[in-house]
Amino acid sequence: MRRDHYPHQDDFVFMTEPALHYVACDDAQGGHRMAYWQWGDARSAHVVVCVHGLTRQGRDFDVLAQAIVARAGGDVRVVCPDVAGRGRSDWLRDPALYQVPVYAADMLALVAQLHREQAIDMLDYLGTSMGGLIGFVLAGHKQLPLARPIRRFIVNDVGPTIEAGALQRIGAYVGQGGRYESLQSAADAMWAISTSFGPHTPAQWLSLSQHMVVPASQRTADGAGKVEAGALDGDAWLLHYDPAIAVALRAITPEAAAQGGAVMWSLYDAIDARTLVTRGAQSDLLSRETALAMTQRGPRAALIEFEGVGHAPTFVDPGQVGAVTNFLFD
């Protein structure tokens, strides 16, 4: 790692807001733009990519990203994409494209762009739920043109085998839309379906929620929203993702789920990166049986479970944050 421009930890300027960037991604319908949020030093050769879950977006990692930058003394780029159809990224023209292979291709384009801007010496990856499945492809598929192999891989509350009951629970609310009279009412509604995330203070939850919605006046034709912040008087608040992301999810049959699980296990078994599995101890999506199997095969991951948490840990709690930063830097 290069530390010539940050010889002392106290020398770096701590960021309170990330920089917003975009990468052009190919698809069968003419392409789309994926937004990503970047923390830390754009000149750093150490990149940590953090990828969110199904209905979430890159600002979920604000607390964690700032902690990683602080732990690195500023010499790191933490990159948190909004996966296509979420946040500031474009909505896909064909809902059938909202699937892991497309998302993985987008991440390859992202890493390639980052590598062109500043050569990557170390690449680490954290993926929550859907983001973890994307990570299995990037870390386990040896023929992909990834600029650097993933060095350390953190899989947050997901495994190659996904519990059917959790898919049914998630499928019951994904894509149902939502229109709220205030940010607080939106946060309250999201909490009603997200209590499995574990204890959060009202301030922590409001902070996580504010990037999950967009004022109706800022919703653009492609769904991505404007960059400017702020609602107009009387504005309604809308969920900041394409409801069509539910189409591919609801099309999954038991047979397709079994086939997908077999593919994911083969990818997992091929991973060389040092791997950590983090799990909510009450998770209904990643069973303890699957998590233990992940410690015994493939990269033989380390396993950390967080009590009082289901699906999925948010890395706002200091103990959860410390588990990640210790794994990345110890």
Short mmCIF file of N, CA, C and O in Angstrom, two decimals, residues 27 64 100 214 288 316:
data_model
loop_
_atom_site.label_atom_id
_atom_site.label_comp_id
_atom_site.label_asym_id
_atom_site.label_seq_id
_atom_site.Cartn_x
_atom_site.Cartn_y
_atom_site.Cartn_z
N ASP A 27 -25.87 -3.62 -21.18
CA ASP A 27 -26.93 -4.61 -21.01
C ASP A 27 -27.60 -4.83 -22.36
O ASP A 27 -27.28 -4.15 -23.33
N LEU A 64 -20.11 2.55 8.33
CA LEU A 64 -19.02 1.60 8.14
C LEU A 64 -17.91 2.20 7.29
O LEU A 64 -16.72 2.05 7.61
N VAL A 100 -28.60 -11.52 -10.65
CA VAL A 100 -27.21 -11.50 -10.19
C VAL A 100 -26.19 -11.43 -11.34
O VAL A 100 -25.22 -10.68 -11.24
N VAL A 214 -37.22 9.26 -1.90
CA VAL A 214 -36.91 10.45 -2.69
C VAL A 214 -38.18 11.29 -2.78
O VAL A 214 -39.29 10.75 -2.91
N ARG A 288 -28.05 -21.32 10.45
CA ARG A 288 -26.78 -21.61 11.11
C ARG A 288 -26.11 -22.83 10.47
O ARG A 288 -24.88 -22.90 10.37
N VAL A 316 -24.07 -0.56 11.70
CA VAL A 316 -24.16 0.72 12.41
C VAL A 316 -23.67 0.55 13.84
O VAL A 316 -23.00 1.43 14.39
#
